[in-house]
């Protein structure tokens, strides 16, 4: 139980920080990821593959 809660909180923090950092850098090339639960969850739980899938979906 404690391990699952720790992983979930860590994933949420990684998702939030990733979206915020990408939006900070992406403003110079006019690309941004929406800051919502879906994008944070996708990036947080799937890490890099989730980030890549989200970028592909946004750019198409």
Coordinates of N, CA, C and O in Angstrom, one line a residue:
X1 N 0.8 -1.2 0.0 CA 0.0 0.0 0.0 C 0.9 1.3 0.0 O 0.6 2.2 -0.8
X2 N 1.9 1.3 0.9 CA 2.7 2.4 1.0 C 3.6 2.6 -0.3 O 3.8 3.7 -0.7
X3 N 4.0 1.5 -0.9 CA 4.8 1.5 -2.1 C 4.0 2.1 -3.3 O 4.5 2.9 -4.1
X4 N 2.7 1.6 -3.3 CA 1.8 2.1 -4.4 C 1.6 3.6 -4.3 O 1.6 4.3 -5.3
X5 N 1.3 4.1 -3.1 CA 1.0 5.5 -2.9 C 2.3 6.3 -3.2 O 2.1 7.4 -3.8
X6 N 3.4 5.8 -2.8 CA 4.7 6.6 -3.1 C 4.9 6.6 -4.7 O 5.2 7.7 -5.2
X7 N 4.6 5.5 -5.4 CA 4.8 5.5 -6.8 C 3.8 6.5 -7.5 O 4.2 7.2 -8.4
X8 N 2.6 6.5 -7.0 CA 1.6 7.4 -7.6 C 1.9 8.9 -7.4 O 1.8 9.6 -8.3
X9 N 2.3 9.2 -6.2 CA 2.7 10.6 -5.9 C 3.9 11.0 -6.7 O 4.0 12.1 -7.3
X10 N 4.9 10.1 -6.8 CA 6.1 10.4 -7.6 C 5.7 10.5 -9.1 O 6.3 11.4 -9.7
X11 N 4.8 9.7 -9.6 CA 4.4 9.8 -11.0 C 3.7 11.1 -11.3 O 3.9 11.8 -12.3
X12 N 2.9 11.6 -10.3 CA 2.2 12.8 -10.5 C 3.2 14.0 -10.5 O 3.1 14.9 -11.4
X13 N 4.1 14.0 -9.6 CA 5.1 15.0 -9.6 C 6.0 15.1 -10.9 O 6.2 16.1 -11.4
X14 N 6.4 13.9 -11.3 CA 7.1 13.8 -12.6 C 6.3 14.3 -13.8 O 6.8 15.1 -14.6
X15 N 5.0 14.0 -13.8 CA 4.1 14.5 -14.9 C 4.0 16.0 -14.9 O 4.1 16.7 -15.9
X16 N 3.8 16.6 -13.7 CA 3.6 18.0 -13.6 C 4.9 18.8 -13.9 O 4.8 19.7 -14.7
X17 N 6.0 18.3 -13.4 CA 7.3 19.0 -13.7 C 7.6 18.9 -15.2 O 8.0 19.8 -15.8
X18 N 7.3 17.7 -15.8 CA 7.6 17.5 -17.2 C 6.8 18.4 -18.1 O 7.3 19.0 -19.0
X19 N 5.5 18.5 -17.8 CA 4.6 19.4 -18.6 C 5.1 20.8 -18.4 O 5.1 21.6 -19.4
X20 N 5.3 21.3 -17.2 CA 5.7 22.7 -17.0 C 7.0 23.0 -17.7 O 7.2 24.1 -18.3
X21 N 8.0 22.1 -17.6 CA 9.3 22.4 -18.2 C 9.2 22.4 -19.7 O 9.8 23.2 -20.4
X22 N 8.4 21.4 -20.3 CA 8.3 21.4 -21.7 C 7.6 22.7 -22.2 O 7.9 23.2 -23.2
X23 N 6.5 23.1 -21.5 CA 5.8 24.3 -21.9 C 6.7 25.6 -21.8 O 6.6 26.5 -22.6
X24 N 7.6 25.6 -20.8 CA 8.6 26.7 -20.7 C 9.5 26.7 -21.9 O 9.8 27.8 -22.4
X25 N 10.1 25.6 -22.2 CA 11.0 25.5 -23.4 C 10.2 25.6 -24.7 O 10.6 26.3 -25.7
X26 N 9.0 25.0 -24.7 CA 8.2 25.0 -26.0 C 7.7 26.3 -26.4 O 7.3 26.5 -27.5
X27 N 7.6 27.3 -25.5 CA 7.1 28.6 -25.9 C 8.0 29.3 -26.9 O 7.5 30.1 -27.7
X28 N 9.2 28.9 -27.0 CA 10.1 29.5 -28.0 C 9.9 28.9 -29.4 O 10.2 29.5 -30.4
X29 N 9.4 27.7 -29.5 CA 9.1 27.1 -30.8 C 7.6 26.9 -31.0 O 7.2 26.2 -31.9
X30 N 6.8 27.5 -30.2 CA 5.3 27.6 -30.3 C 4.7 26.2 -30.2 O 3.8 25.9 -31.0
X31 N 5.1 25.4 -29.3 CA 4.5 24.1 -29.0 C 4.2 24.0 -27.5 O 5.1 24.3 -26.7
X32 N 3.0 23.6 -27.1 CA 2.7 23.5 -25.7 C 1.8 22.3 -25.5 O 1.1 21.9 -26.4
X33 N 2.0 21.7 -24.3 CA 1.2 20.5 -23.9 C 0.2 21.1 -23.0 O 0.5 21.8 -22.0
X34 N -1.1 20.7 -23.2 CA -2.1 21.2 -22.2 C -1.9 20.7 -20.8 O -1.5 19.5 -20.6
X35 N -2.1 21.5 -19.8 CA -1.9 21.2 -18.4 C -3.2 20.6 -17.9 O -4.0 21.4 -17.3
X36 N -3.4 19.3 -18.0 CA -4.7 18.7 -17.5 C -4.3 17.4 -16.9 O -3.2 16.9 -17.0
X37 N -5.3 16.7 -16.3 CA -5.1 15.4 -15.7 C -4.7 14.3 -16.7 O -3.9 13.5 -16.3
X38 N -5.2 14.4 -17.9 CA -4.9 13.3 -18.9 C -3.4 13.4 -19.3 O -2.7 12.4 -19.3
X39 N -2.9 14.6 -19.6 CA -1.5 14.7 -20.0 C -0.6 14.5 -18.8 O 0.5 13.8 -19.0
X40 N -0.9 14.9 -17.6 CA -0.1 14.6 -16.5 C 0.0 13.2 -16.2 O 1.0 12.6 -15.9
X41 N -1.2 12.5 -16.2 CA -1.3 11.1 -15.9 C -0.5 10.3 -17.0 O 0.2 9.3 -16.7
X42 N -0.7 10.6 -18.2 CA 0.0 9.9 -19.3 C 1.5 10.0 -19.2 O 2.2 9.0 -19.3
X43 N 2.0 11.2 -19.0 CA 3.4 11.4 -18.9 C 3.9 10.8 -17.5 O 5.0 10.2 -17.5
X44 N 3.2 10.9 -16.5 CA 3.6 10.5 -15.2 C 3.7 9.0 -15.1 O 4.7 8.4 -14.5
X45 N 2.8 8.2 -15.6 CA 2.8 6.8 -15.5 C 3.5 6.1 -16.6 O 4.1 5.0 -16.4
X46 N 3.6 6.6 -17.8 CA 4.3 6.0 -18.9 C 5.6 6.6 -19.2 O 6.3 6.1 -20.1
X47 N 5.9 7.7 -18.5 CA 7.2 8.4 -18.6 C 7.5 8.8 -20.1 O 6.7 9.5 -20.7
X48 N 8.7 8.5 -20.6 CA 9.1 8.9 -21.9 C 8.2 8.4 -23.1 O 7.8 9.2 -23.9
X49 N 7.8 7.1 -23.1 CA 6.8 6.7 -24.2 C 5.5 7.5 -24.1 O 5.0 7.9 -25.2
X50 N 5.0 7.8 -22.9 CA 3.8 8.6 -22.8 C 4.0 10.0 -23.3 O 3.1 10.6 -24.0
X51 N 5.2 10.6 -23.1 CA 5.5 11.9 -23.5 C 5.6 12.0 -25.0 O 5.0 12.9 -25.7
X52 N 6.2 11.0 -25.6 CA 6.4 10.9 -27.1 C 5.0 10.7 -27.8 O 4.7 11.4 -28.8
X53 N 4.2 9.9 -27.2 CA 2.8 9.7 -27.8 C 2.0 10.9 -27.7 O 1.3 11.3 -28.7
X54 N 2.1 11.6 -26.6 CA 1.3 12.9 -26.5 C 1.8 13.9 -27.5 O 1.0 14.6 -28.1
X55 N 3.1 14.0 -27.7 CA 3.6 15.0 -28.7 C 3.2 14.6 -30.1 O 2.8 15.5 -30.9
X56 N 3.2 13.3 -30.4 CA 2.8 12.9 -31.7 C 1.3 13.2 -32.0 O 0.9 13.8 -33.0
X57 N 0.5 13.0 -31.0 CA -1.0 13.3 -31.1 C -1.2 14.8 -31.2 O -2.0 15.2 -32.0
X58 N -0.4 15.6 -30.5 CA -0.6 17.0 -30.5 C -0.1 17.6 -31.9 O -0.7 18.6 -32.3
X59 N 0.9 17.0 -32.4 CA 1.5 17.6 -33.7 C 0.7 17.2 -34.9 O 0.9 17.8 -36.0
X60 N -0.1 16.1 -34.8 CA -0.9 15.7 -36.0 C -2.2 16.4 -36.1 O -2.8 17.0 -35.5

